[in-house]
Amino acid sequence: MNVYWFDLEVAGPVTDEHVDRLAEVIVENRGDGIDATVQADERGGMVMFSREAQDVAEAILSAVSDVRAAGMTVTGVDGGDLVPVEAIATRAKVTVHAVRHWVSGVRGPGGFPAPVRAKLFSWAQVSDWLVRNKLGDVDHAALEVARASVFFNALLTADRTIDDVIPAHRRAELAKMPDKLTDRLTPCG
């Protein structure tokens, strides 16, 4: 078993009743103590997890299920994917100057991932680059969470926007899409 650290973003309002119900749900489902902290109010907020699980998918799926069972709406997964140069240095256990040199291409093997947003990099992409190039020290559980958060955010966005994007009469067509994702989600016989 591994311990995975991540936050679930929740829509507001989040009440004391939601928080109490979440504690009950977690004890009912996990039986081994509370592994979440809620920081939320009428505008929403975060439920921070340190969930023990066989793999990152189990950790995030079970956390989403628990939060939903408590009556809250999950809007995103923050697995620490977006990071500035300073956080990359801390996570990889190297100096900020080393990371800046990699980013600029002055040193290192080249091909450092481009920022996703102004001065923010994807930890999933950066850690892949670090592992490939045998640089720094990468926490593999944190890497798994960063990768998974990107995937689960895409799913949550699709769930939230499907009614606005795919008309009801096209849903059967969408379900038949012969792409890699659909094929991978279908259990093998």
Short mmCIF file of N, CA and C in Angstrom, two decimals:
data_model
loop_
_atom_site.label_atom_id
_atom_site.label_comp_id
_atom_site.label_asym_id
_atom_site.label_seq_id
_atom_site.Cartn_x
_atom_site.Cartn_y
_atom_site.Cartn_z
N MET A 1 0.84 -1.19 0.00
CA MET A 1 0.00 0.00 0.00
C MET A 1 0.88 1.24 0.00
N ASN A 2 0.42 2.25 -0.73
CA ASN A 2 1.10 3.54 -0.77
C ASN A 2 0.18 4.60 -0.19
N VAL A 3 0.76 5.72 0.22
CA VAL A 3 -0.03 6.86 0.67
C VAL A 3 0.07 7.93 -0.40
N TYR A 4 -1.09 8.41 -0.85
CA TYR A 4 -1.17 9.41 -1.91
C TYR A 4 -1.75 10.70 -1.32
N TRP A 5 -1.07 11.81 -1.58
CA TRP A 5 -1.48 13.12 -1.09
C TRP A 5 -2.07 13.90 -2.26
N PHE A 6 -3.30 14.39 -2.10
CA PHE A 6 -3.96 15.18 -3.13
C PHE A 6 -5.12 15.93 -2.51
N ASP A 7 -5.61 16.92 -3.22
CA ASP A 7 -6.77 17.70 -2.77
C ASP A 7 -7.90 17.54 -3.78
N LEU A 8 -9.12 17.47 -3.27
CA LEU A 8 -10.29 17.52 -4.13
C LEU A 8 -10.90 18.90 -3.98
N GLU A 9 -11.11 19.57 -5.10
CA GLU A 9 -11.77 20.86 -5.10
C GLU A 9 -13.28 20.60 -5.05
N VAL A 10 -13.98 21.34 -4.19
CA VAL A 10 -15.42 21.16 -4.05
C VAL A 10 -16.15 22.48 -4.23
N ALA A 11 -17.36 22.39 -4.78
CA ALA A 11 -18.20 23.57 -4.98
C ALA A 11 -18.89 23.90 -3.67
N GLY A 12 -19.23 25.15 -3.51
CA GLY A 12 -19.95 25.57 -2.31
C GLY A 12 -21.44 25.49 -2.52
N PRO A 13 -22.19 25.62 -1.48
CA PRO A 13 -21.70 25.79 -0.12
C PRO A 13 -21.30 24.47 0.51
N VAL A 14 -20.30 24.53 1.39
CA VAL A 14 -19.92 23.38 2.20
C VAL A 14 -20.24 23.74 3.65
N THR A 15 -21.10 22.94 4.25
CA THR A 15 -21.58 23.21 5.60
C THR A 15 -20.92 22.29 6.62
N ASP A 16 -21.14 22.59 7.88
CA ASP A 16 -20.65 21.71 8.95
C ASP A 16 -21.27 20.32 8.83
N GLU A 17 -22.51 20.26 8.35
CA GLU A 17 -23.16 18.97 8.15
C GLU A 17 -22.43 18.14 7.10
N HIS A 18 -21.97 18.77 6.04
CA HIS A 18 -21.19 18.06 5.01
C HIS A 18 -19.91 17.50 5.62
N VAL A 19 -19.24 18.31 6.42
CA VAL A 19 -17.97 17.89 7.02
C VAL A 19 -18.20 16.72 7.96
N ASP A 20 -19.25 16.81 8.80
CA ASP A 20 -19.57 15.72 9.72
C ASP A 20 -19.93 14.44 8.96
N ARG A 21 -20.70 14.60 7.90
CA ARG A 21 -21.10 13.44 7.10
C ARG A 21 -19.89 12.81 6.42
N LEU A 22 -18.95 13.63 5.95
CA LEU A 22 -17.74 13.09 5.34
C LEU A 22 -16.97 12.23 6.34
N ALA A 23 -16.84 12.70 7.56
CA ALA A 23 -16.15 11.91 8.59
C ALA A 23 -16.85 10.57 8.79
N GLU A 24 -18.17 10.58 8.84
CA GLU A 24 -18.93 9.34 8.99
C GLU A 24 -18.70 8.40 7.81
N VAL A 25 -18.76 8.94 6.60
CA VAL A 25 -18.58 8.13 5.39
C VAL A 25 -17.19 7.50 5.37
N ILE A 26 -16.18 8.28 5.69
CA ILE A 26 -14.81 7.75 5.67
C ILE A 26 -14.66 6.63 6.69
N VAL A 27 -15.19 6.81 7.88
CA VAL A 27 -15.08 5.75 8.91
C VAL A 27 -15.86 4.51 8.46
N GLU A 28 -17.05 4.71 7.88
CA GLU A 28 -17.85 3.57 7.38
C GLU A 28 -17.10 2.81 6.29
N ASN A 29 -16.50 3.54 5.35
CA ASN A 29 -15.86 2.92 4.19
C ASN A 29 -14.45 2.43 4.44
N ARG A 30 -13.70 3.12 5.29
CA ARG A 30 -12.29 2.80 5.47
C ARG A 30 -12.01 2.17 6.82
N GLY A 31 -12.76 2.57 7.83
CA GLY A 31 -12.62 1.98 9.15
C GLY A 31 -11.29 2.20 9.84
N ASP A 32 -10.39 2.94 9.24
CA ASP A 32 -9.07 3.08 9.84
C ASP A 32 -8.73 4.54 10.13
N GLY A 33 -9.72 5.33 10.46
CA GLY A 33 -9.47 6.72 10.81
C GLY A 33 -9.73 7.67 9.67
N ILE A 34 -9.77 8.93 10.03
CA ILE A 34 -10.05 10.00 9.07
C ILE A 34 -8.75 10.37 8.34
N ASP A 35 -8.81 10.39 7.03
CA ASP A 35 -7.62 10.72 6.23
C ASP A 35 -7.83 11.97 5.38
N ALA A 36 -8.77 12.83 5.83
CA ALA A 36 -9.09 14.03 5.07
C ALA A 36 -9.26 15.23 6.00
N THR A 37 -8.94 16.40 5.48
CA THR A 37 -9.16 17.66 6.17
C THR A 37 -9.91 18.57 5.21
N VAL A 38 -10.94 19.23 5.73
CA VAL A 38 -11.77 20.10 4.89
C VAL A 38 -11.44 21.56 5.19
N GLN A 39 -11.18 22.30 4.12
CA GLN A 39 -11.05 23.76 4.20
C GLN A 39 -11.98 24.34 3.16
N ALA A 40 -13.20 24.61 3.58
CA ALA A 40 -14.21 25.09 2.64
C ALA A 40 -15.26 25.91 3.39
N ASP A 41 -16.02 26.67 2.62
CA ASP A 41 -17.09 27.49 3.18
C ASP A 41 -18.20 27.61 2.16
N GLU A 42 -18.97 28.67 2.24
CA GLU A 42 -20.10 28.83 1.32
C GLU A 42 -19.68 28.95 -0.13
N ARG A 43 -18.42 29.33 -0.38
CA ARG A 43 -17.92 29.45 -1.76
C ARG A 43 -17.29 28.16 -2.28
N GLY A 44 -17.15 27.16 -1.43
CA GLY A 44 -16.47 25.93 -1.81
C GLY A 44 -15.10 25.89 -1.18
N GLY A 45 -14.23 25.03 -1.70
CA GLY A 45 -12.89 24.94 -1.13
C GLY A 45 -12.23 23.61 -1.48
N MET A 46 -11.50 23.08 -0.49
CA MET A 46 -10.71 21.88 -0.72
C MET A 46 -10.97 20.85 0.37
N VAL A 47 -10.86 19.58 -0.05
CA VAL A 47 -10.80 18.46 0.89
C VAL A 47 -9.45 17.81 0.63
N MET A 48 -8.57 17.91 1.61
CA MET A 48 -7.19 17.43 1.45
C MET A 48 -7.07 16.01 1.99
N PHE A 49 -6.55 15.13 1.14
CA PHE A 49 -6.45 13.71 1.48
C PHE A 49 -5.01 13.25 1.61
N SER A 50 -4.80 12.30 2.49
CA SER A 50 -3.59 11.49 2.53
C SER A 50 -4.11 10.05 2.57
N ARG A 51 -4.48 9.55 1.40
CA ARG A 51 -5.21 8.29 1.29
C ARG A 51 -4.28 7.12 1.00
N GLU A 52 -4.40 6.08 1.81
CA GLU A 52 -3.65 4.85 1.59
C GLU A 52 -4.45 3.97 0.64
N ALA A 53 -3.77 3.48 -0.39
CA ALA A 53 -4.46 2.66 -1.40
C ALA A 53 -3.46 1.81 -2.17
N GLN A 54 -3.98 0.85 -2.91
CA GLN A 54 -3.14 -0.01 -3.74
C GLN A 54 -2.47 0.79 -4.87
N ASP A 55 -3.24 1.76 -5.42
CA ASP A 55 -2.71 2.58 -6.51
C ASP A 55 -3.41 3.93 -6.49
N VAL A 56 -2.91 4.86 -7.28
CA VAL A 56 -3.43 6.22 -7.28
C VAL A 56 -4.88 6.28 -7.74
N ALA A 57 -5.27 5.42 -8.68
CA ALA A 57 -6.66 5.42 -9.15
C ALA A 57 -7.61 5.06 -8.02
N GLU A 58 -7.26 4.03 -7.26
CA GLU A 58 -8.10 3.65 -6.11
C GLU A 58 -8.19 4.80 -5.11
N ALA A 59 -7.08 5.45 -4.85
CA ALA A 59 -7.05 6.55 -3.88
C ALA A 59 -8.00 7.67 -4.30
N ILE A 60 -7.87 8.12 -5.54
CA ILE A 60 -8.68 9.25 -6.00
C ILE A 60 -10.14 8.85 -6.19
N LEU A 61 -10.39 7.70 -6.80
CA LEU A 61 -11.78 7.27 -7.00
C LEU A 61 -12.52 7.10 -5.68
N SER A 62 -11.86 6.49 -4.69
CA SER A 62 -12.52 6.28 -3.40
C SER A 62 -12.74 7.61 -2.69
N ALA A 63 -11.81 8.55 -2.82
CA ALA A 63 -11.97 9.86 -2.20
C ALA A 63 -13.14 10.63 -2.84
N VAL A 64 -13.21 10.61 -4.17
CA VAL A 64 -14.32 11.27 -4.87
C VAL A 64 -15.65 10.65 -4.42
N SER A 65 -15.69 9.34 -4.34
CA SER A 65 -16.91 8.65 -3.91
C SER A 65 -17.31 9.07 -2.49
N ASP A 66 -16.33 9.14 -1.59
CA ASP A 66 -16.62 9.53 -0.20
C ASP A 66 -17.15 10.96 -0.12
N VAL A 67 -16.51 11.87 -0.86
CA VAL A 67 -16.92 13.27 -0.83
C VAL A 67 -18.32 13.43 -1.42
N ARG A 68 -18.59 12.73 -2.50
CA ARG A 68 -19.94 12.78 -3.09
C ARG A 68 -20.98 12.19 -2.14
N ALA A 69 -20.63 11.09 -1.47
CA ALA A 69 -21.56 10.46 -0.52
C ALA A 69 -21.87 11.40 0.64
N ALA A 70 -20.97 12.33 0.92
CA ALA A 70 -21.20 13.30 1.99
C ALA A 70 -22.05 14.48 1.51
N GLY A 71 -22.42 14.47 0.22
CA GLY A 71 -23.29 15.50 -0.32
C GLY A 71 -22.58 16.68 -0.95
N MET A 72 -21.27 16.57 -1.14
CA MET A 72 -20.52 17.66 -1.77
C MET A 72 -20.31 17.37 -3.25
N THR A 73 -20.07 18.43 -4.02
CA THR A 73 -19.82 18.31 -5.44
C THR A 73 -18.34 18.50 -5.72
N VAL A 74 -17.71 17.48 -6.28
CA VAL A 74 -16.29 17.54 -6.62
C VAL A 74 -16.14 18.21 -7.98
N THR A 75 -15.31 19.26 -8.02
CA THR A 75 -15.11 19.99 -9.27
C THR A 75 -13.71 19.81 -9.85
N GLY A 76 -12.80 19.26 -9.06
CA GLY A 76 -11.45 19.09 -9.58
C GLY A 76 -10.57 18.30 -8.62
N VAL A 77 -9.43 17.88 -9.15
CA VAL A 77 -8.42 17.18 -8.37
C VAL A 77 -7.13 17.99 -8.48
N ASP A 78 -6.60 18.38 -7.33
CA ASP A 78 -5.32 19.09 -7.34
C ASP A 78 -4.27 18.13 -6.81
N GLY A 79 -3.47 17.64 -7.72
CA GLY A 79 -2.39 16.74 -7.35
C GLY A 79 -1.05 17.42 -7.38
N GLY A 80 -1.07 18.74 -7.31
CA GLY A 80 0.17 19.49 -7.32
C GLY A 80 0.84 19.49 -8.67
N ASP A 81 0.07 19.45 -9.74
CA ASP A 81 0.68 19.36 -11.06
C ASP A 81 1.30 20.67 -11.51
N LEU A 82 0.66 21.80 -11.25
CA LEU A 82 1.20 23.08 -11.72
C LEU A 82 2.18 23.63 -10.69
N VAL A 83 3.43 23.78 -11.09
CA VAL A 83 4.49 24.18 -10.16
C VAL A 83 5.41 25.22 -10.79
N PRO A 84 5.90 26.17 -9.96
CA PRO A 84 6.92 27.11 -10.44
C PRO A 84 8.31 26.48 -10.35
N VAL A 85 9.29 27.16 -10.86
CA VAL A 85 10.67 26.67 -10.86
C VAL A 85 11.14 26.31 -9.45
N GLU A 86 10.80 27.14 -8.48
CA GLU A 86 11.25 26.90 -7.10
C GLU A 86 10.70 25.57 -6.56
N ALA A 87 9.45 25.26 -6.87
CA ALA A 87 8.87 24.00 -6.41
C ALA A 87 9.50 22.81 -7.13
N ILE A 88 9.83 22.99 -8.40
CA ILE A 88 10.53 21.92 -9.13
C ILE A 88 11.85 21.62 -8.45
N ALA A 89 12.59 22.66 -8.10
CA ALA A 89 13.88 22.48 -7.42
C ALA A 89 13.71 21.74 -6.10
N THR A 90 12.72 22.15 -5.33
CA THR A 90 12.47 21.50 -4.03
C THR A 90 12.10 20.04 -4.22
N ARG A 91 11.17 19.78 -5.12
CA ARG A 91 10.71 18.40 -5.33
C ARG A 91 11.81 17.50 -5.90
N ALA A 92 12.65 18.04 -6.77
CA ALA A 92 13.71 17.24 -7.40
C ALA A 92 14.99 17.22 -6.57
N LYS A 93 14.99 18.00 -5.48
CA LYS A 93 16.14 18.08 -4.58
C LYS A 93 17.40 18.57 -5.31
N VAL A 94 17.21 19.65 -6.08
CA VAL A 94 18.31 20.31 -6.79
C VAL A 94 18.18 21.81 -6.53
N THR A 95 19.14 22.58 -7.00
CA THR A 95 19.08 24.02 -6.79
C THR A 95 18.14 24.68 -7.80
N VAL A 96 17.66 25.86 -7.42
CA VAL A 96 16.83 26.65 -8.32
C VAL A 96 17.63 27.02 -9.57
N HIS A 97 18.92 27.29 -9.39
CA HIS A 97 19.77 27.64 -10.54
C HIS A 97 19.86 26.48 -11.54
N ALA A 98 19.95 25.25 -11.04
CA ALA A 98 20.01 24.09 -11.94
C ALA A 98 18.73 24.03 -12.78
N VAL A 99 17.59 24.21 -12.12
CA VAL A 99 16.32 24.15 -12.85
C VAL A 99 16.24 25.28 -13.88
N ARG A 100 16.66 26.47 -13.49
CA ARG A 100 16.63 27.60 -14.44
C ARG A 100 17.52 27.32 -15.65
N HIS A 101 18.67 26.68 -15.42
CA HIS A 101 19.55 26.32 -16.53
C HIS A 101 18.88 25.29 -17.45
N TRP A 102 18.18 24.32 -16.87
CA TRP A 102 17.48 23.31 -17.68
C TRP A 102 16.37 23.97 -18.49
N VAL A 103 15.61 24.87 -17.83
CA VAL A 103 14.50 25.55 -18.50
C VAL A 103 15.01 26.36 -19.69
N SER A 104 16.11 27.08 -19.49
CA SER A 104 16.64 27.94 -20.55
C SER A 104 17.42 27.16 -21.61
N GLY A 105 17.80 25.92 -21.30
CA GLY A 105 18.57 25.11 -22.23
C GLY A 105 20.06 25.38 -22.16
N VAL A 106 20.50 26.18 -21.19
CA VAL A 106 21.93 26.48 -21.03
C VAL A 106 22.69 25.23 -20.62
N ARG A 107 22.08 24.42 -19.79
CA ARG A 107 22.70 23.17 -19.34
C ARG A 107 21.68 22.05 -19.44
N GLY A 108 22.21 20.84 -19.34
CA GLY A 108 21.33 19.68 -19.37
C GLY A 108 21.13 19.16 -20.77
N PRO A 109 20.30 18.13 -20.91
CA PRO A 109 20.12 17.47 -22.20
C PRO A 109 19.21 18.20 -23.18
N GLY A 110 18.57 19.28 -22.74
CA GLY A 110 17.64 19.99 -23.60
C GLY A 110 16.25 19.38 -23.58
N GLY A 111 15.33 20.06 -24.20
CA GLY A 111 13.97 19.54 -24.30
C GLY A 111 13.15 19.67 -23.04
N PHE A 112 13.53 20.58 -22.13
CA PHE A 112 12.75 20.75 -20.91
C PHE A 112 11.33 21.17 -21.28
N PRO A 113 10.32 20.62 -20.61
CA PRO A 113 8.93 20.95 -20.96
C PRO A 113 8.65 22.45 -20.86
N ALA A 114 7.86 22.94 -21.77
CA ALA A 114 7.47 24.36 -21.77
C ALA A 114 6.47 24.61 -20.64
N PRO A 115 6.40 25.85 -20.16
CA PRO A 115 5.40 26.17 -19.14
C PRO A 115 3.98 25.93 -19.66
N VAL A 116 3.12 25.48 -18.78
CA VAL A 116 1.72 25.27 -19.13
C VAL A 116 0.97 26.59 -19.06
N ARG A 117 1.29 27.36 -18.04
CA ARG A 117 0.76 28.71 -17.85
C ARG A 117 1.93 29.60 -17.47
N ALA A 118 1.73 30.87 -17.44
CA ALA A 118 2.81 31.82 -17.13
C ALA A 118 3.65 31.34 -15.94
N LYS A 119 4.85 30.92 -16.23
CA LYS A 119 5.84 30.49 -15.23
C LYS A 119 5.42 29.29 -14.40
N LEU A 120 4.42 28.55 -14.84
CA LEU A 120 4.00 27.33 -14.16
C LEU A 120 4.19 26.15 -15.10
N PHE A 121 4.81 25.11 -14.58
CA PHE A 121 5.11 23.91 -15.35
C PHE A 121 4.27 22.75 -14.85
N SER A 122 4.04 21.77 -15.70
CA SER A 122 3.34 20.54 -15.30
C SER A 122 4.35 19.62 -14.62
N TRP A 123 4.11 19.32 -13.34
CA TRP A 123 4.99 18.42 -12.61
C TRP A 123 5.02 17.04 -13.29
N ALA A 124 3.90 16.60 -13.84
CA ALA A 124 3.86 15.31 -14.54
C ALA A 124 4.85 15.32 -15.71
N GLN A 125 4.86 16.38 -16.50
CA GLN A 125 5.77 16.47 -17.64
C GLN A 125 7.22 16.64 -17.18
N VAL A 126 7.44 17.52 -16.20
CA VAL A 126 8.80 17.78 -15.71
C VAL A 126 9.40 16.52 -15.08
N SER A 127 8.62 15.84 -14.25
CA SER A 127 9.17 14.65 -13.58
C SER A 127 9.45 13.54 -14.58
N ASP A 128 8.63 13.42 -15.62
CA ASP A 128 8.94 12.46 -16.69
C ASP A 128 10.29 12.81 -17.33
N TRP A 129 10.49 14.10 -17.60
CA TRP A 129 11.74 14.58 -18.18
C TRP A 129 12.91 14.28 -17.25
N LEU A 130 12.72 14.53 -15.95
CA LEU A 130 13.78 14.27 -14.97
C LEU A 130 14.15 12.79 -14.92
N VAL A 131 13.15 11.92 -14.89
CA VAL A 131 13.39 10.48 -14.85
C VAL A 131 14.09 10.01 -16.12
N ARG A 132 13.59 10.45 -17.29
CA ARG A 132 14.20 10.07 -18.57
C ARG A 132 15.67 10.46 -18.64
N ASN A 133 15.98 11.62 -18.07
CA ASN A 133 17.34 12.15 -18.16
C ASN A 133 18.18 11.88 -16.92
N LYS A 134 17.63 11.08 -16.01
CA LYS A 134 18.34 10.69 -14.78
C LYS A 134 18.88 11.91 -14.02
N LEU A 135 17.99 12.89 -13.82
CA LEU A 135 18.34 14.11 -13.10
C LEU A 135 17.42 14.26 -11.90
N GLY A 136 17.95 14.77 -10.81
CA GLY A 136 17.13 15.03 -9.63
C GLY A 136 16.65 13.75 -8.97
N ASP A 137 15.80 13.93 -7.99
CA ASP A 137 15.25 12.82 -7.22
C ASP A 137 13.73 12.95 -7.25
N VAL A 138 13.06 12.06 -7.94
CA VAL A 138 11.61 12.18 -8.15
C VAL A 138 10.87 11.23 -7.21
N ASP A 139 9.89 11.79 -6.47
CA ASP A 139 8.99 11.01 -5.62
C ASP A 139 7.94 10.39 -6.55
N HIS A 140 8.00 9.08 -6.70
CA HIS A 140 7.13 8.43 -7.68
C HIS A 140 5.65 8.47 -7.31
N ALA A 141 5.33 8.48 -6.02
CA ALA A 141 3.92 8.61 -5.62
C ALA A 141 3.40 9.99 -6.02
N ALA A 142 4.21 11.04 -5.81
CA ALA A 142 3.81 12.40 -6.21
C ALA A 142 3.66 12.49 -7.72
N LEU A 143 4.53 11.82 -8.45
CA LEU A 143 4.42 11.79 -9.91
C LEU A 143 3.11 11.12 -10.33
N GLU A 144 2.77 10.00 -9.71
CA GLU A 144 1.52 9.31 -10.04
C GLU A 144 0.32 10.20 -9.79
N VAL A 145 0.33 10.92 -8.65
CA VAL A 145 -0.79 11.81 -8.31
C VAL A 145 -0.88 12.95 -9.33
N ALA A 146 0.24 13.52 -9.71
CA ALA A 146 0.22 14.60 -10.70
C ALA A 146 -0.36 14.13 -12.02
N ARG A 147 0.08 12.98 -12.49
CA ARG A 147 -0.45 12.42 -13.74
C ARG A 147 -1.94 12.14 -13.63
N ALA A 148 -2.32 11.50 -12.52
CA ALA A 148 -3.72 11.12 -12.33
C ALA A 148 -4.61 12.36 -12.22
N SER A 149 -4.12 13.42 -11.59
CA SER A 149 -4.95 14.61 -11.44
C SER A 149 -5.29 15.21 -12.80
N VAL A 150 -4.36 15.17 -13.73
CA VAL A 150 -4.63 15.66 -15.08
C VAL A 150 -5.76 14.84 -15.71
N PHE A 151 -5.67 13.52 -15.59
CA PHE A 151 -6.68 12.63 -16.16
C PHE A 151 -8.05 12.83 -15.50
N PHE A 152 -8.07 12.82 -14.17
CA PHE A 152 -9.36 12.94 -13.47
C PHE A 152 -9.99 14.31 -13.67
N ASN A 153 -9.18 15.36 -13.80
CA ASN A 153 -9.74 16.68 -14.09
C ASN A 153 -10.42 16.70 -15.46
N ALA A 154 -9.83 16.00 -16.41
CA ALA A 154 -10.47 15.90 -17.73
C ALA A 154 -11.81 15.18 -17.63
N LEU A 155 -11.85 14.10 -16.86
CA LEU A 155 -13.11 13.37 -16.69
C LEU A 155 -14.16 14.22 -15.98
N LEU A 156 -13.75 14.93 -14.92
CA LEU A 156 -14.70 15.78 -14.19
C LEU A 156 -15.21 16.91 -15.07
N THR A 157 -14.34 17.47 -15.91
CA THR A 157 -14.76 18.52 -16.84
C THR A 157 -15.76 17.96 -17.85
N ALA A 158 -15.47 16.77 -18.38
CA ALA A 158 -16.40 16.14 -19.33
C ALA A 158 -17.75 15.89 -18.67
N ASP A 159 -17.73 15.41 -17.43
CA ASP A 159 -18.97 15.13 -16.70
C ASP A 159 -19.77 16.42 -16.50
N ARG A 160 -19.08 17.50 -16.18
CA ARG A 160 -19.73 18.78 -15.91
C ARG A 160 -20.27 19.45 -17.18
N THR A 161 -19.62 19.21 -18.31
CA THR A 161 -19.97 19.95 -19.52
C THR A 161 -20.69 19.14 -20.59
N ILE A 162 -20.89 17.85 -20.37
CA ILE A 162 -21.47 17.01 -21.43
C ILE A 162 -22.81 17.53 -21.90
N ASP A 163 -23.65 18.04 -20.99
CA ASP A 163 -24.96 18.53 -21.40
C ASP A 163 -24.87 19.76 -22.30
N ASP A 164 -23.81 20.55 -22.12
CA ASP A 164 -23.63 21.76 -22.93
C ASP A 164 -22.97 21.46 -24.27
N VAL A 165 -22.26 20.34 -24.36
CA VAL A 165 -21.44 20.07 -25.53
C VAL A 165 -22.03 18.99 -26.44
N ILE A 166 -22.53 17.94 -25.85
CA ILE A 166 -23.04 16.80 -26.63
C ILE A 166 -24.57 16.73 -26.50
N PRO A 167 -25.29 17.01 -27.58
CA PRO A 167 -26.75 16.92 -27.52
C PRO A 167 -27.19 15.49 -27.19
N ALA A 168 -28.31 15.37 -26.54
CA ALA A 168 -28.82 14.06 -26.11
C ALA A 168 -28.89 13.07 -27.26
N HIS A 169 -29.28 13.54 -28.46
CA HIS A 169 -29.41 12.62 -29.59
C HIS A 169 -28.06 12.15 -30.13
N ARG A 170 -26.94 12.70 -29.65
CA ARG A 170 -25.61 12.29 -30.09
C ARG A 170 -24.90 11.40 -29.04
N ARG A 171 -25.51 11.18 -27.90
CA ARG A 171 -24.84 10.45 -26.82
C ARG A 171 -24.55 9.00 -27.20
N ALA A 172 -25.48 8.36 -27.89
CA ALA A 172 -25.24 6.97 -28.30
C ALA A 172 -24.06 6.90 -29.27
N GLU A 173 -23.97 7.89 -30.14
CA GLU A 173 -22.86 7.97 -31.08
C GLU A 173 -21.53 8.15 -30.33
N LEU A 174 -21.54 8.99 -29.33
CA LEU A 174 -20.35 9.21 -28.51
C LEU A 174 -19.94 7.93 -27.80
N ALA A 175 -20.91 7.20 -27.30
CA ALA A 175 -20.62 5.95 -26.58
C ALA A 175 -19.97 4.91 -27.49
N LYS A 176 -20.17 5.01 -28.79
CA LYS A 176 -19.61 4.04 -29.74
C LYS A 176 -18.25 4.48 -30.29
N MET A 177 -17.75 5.62 -29.84
CA MET A 177 -16.48 6.13 -30.38
C MET A 177 -15.39 5.08 -30.26
N PRO A 178 -14.82 4.67 -31.40
CA PRO A 178 -13.78 3.63 -31.36
C PRO A 178 -12.39 4.24 -31.17
N ASP A 179 -12.19 4.88 -30.01
CA ASP A 179 -10.87 5.45 -29.77
C ASP A 179 -10.16 4.69 -28.65
N LYS A 180 -8.93 5.06 -28.41
CA LYS A 180 -8.12 4.35 -27.43
C LYS A 180 -8.76 4.36 -26.05
N LEU A 181 -9.31 5.49 -25.62
CA LEU A 181 -9.88 5.58 -24.29
C LEU A 181 -11.04 4.62 -24.14
N THR A 182 -11.97 4.65 -25.11
CA THR A 182 -13.12 3.76 -25.03
C THR A 182 -12.68 2.30 -25.01
N ASP A 183 -11.73 1.96 -25.88
CA ASP A 183 -11.23 0.58 -25.93
C ASP A 183 -10.55 0.19 -24.61
N ARG A 184 -9.83 1.11 -24.01
CA ARG A 184 -9.12 0.80 -22.76
C ARG A 184 -10.07 0.71 -21.58
N LEU A 185 -11.21 1.39 -21.64
CA LEU A 185 -12.17 1.34 -20.53
C LEU A 185 -13.04 0.10 -20.59
N THR A 186 -13.05 -0.58 -21.72
CA THR A 186 -13.84 -1.79 -21.86
C THR A 186 -13.04 -2.97 -21.31
N PRO A 187 -13.62 -3.67 -20.29
CA PRO A 187 -12.89 -4.80 -19.72
C PRO A 187 -12.62 -5.90 -20.75
N CYS A 188 -11.46 -6.50 -20.65
CA CYS A 188 -11.09 -7.61 -21.55
C CYS A 188 -11.74 -8.88 -21.04
N GLY A 189 -12.16 -9.73 -21.96
CA GLY A 189 -12.86 -10.98 -21.62
C GLY A 189 -12.02 -12.07 -21.23
#
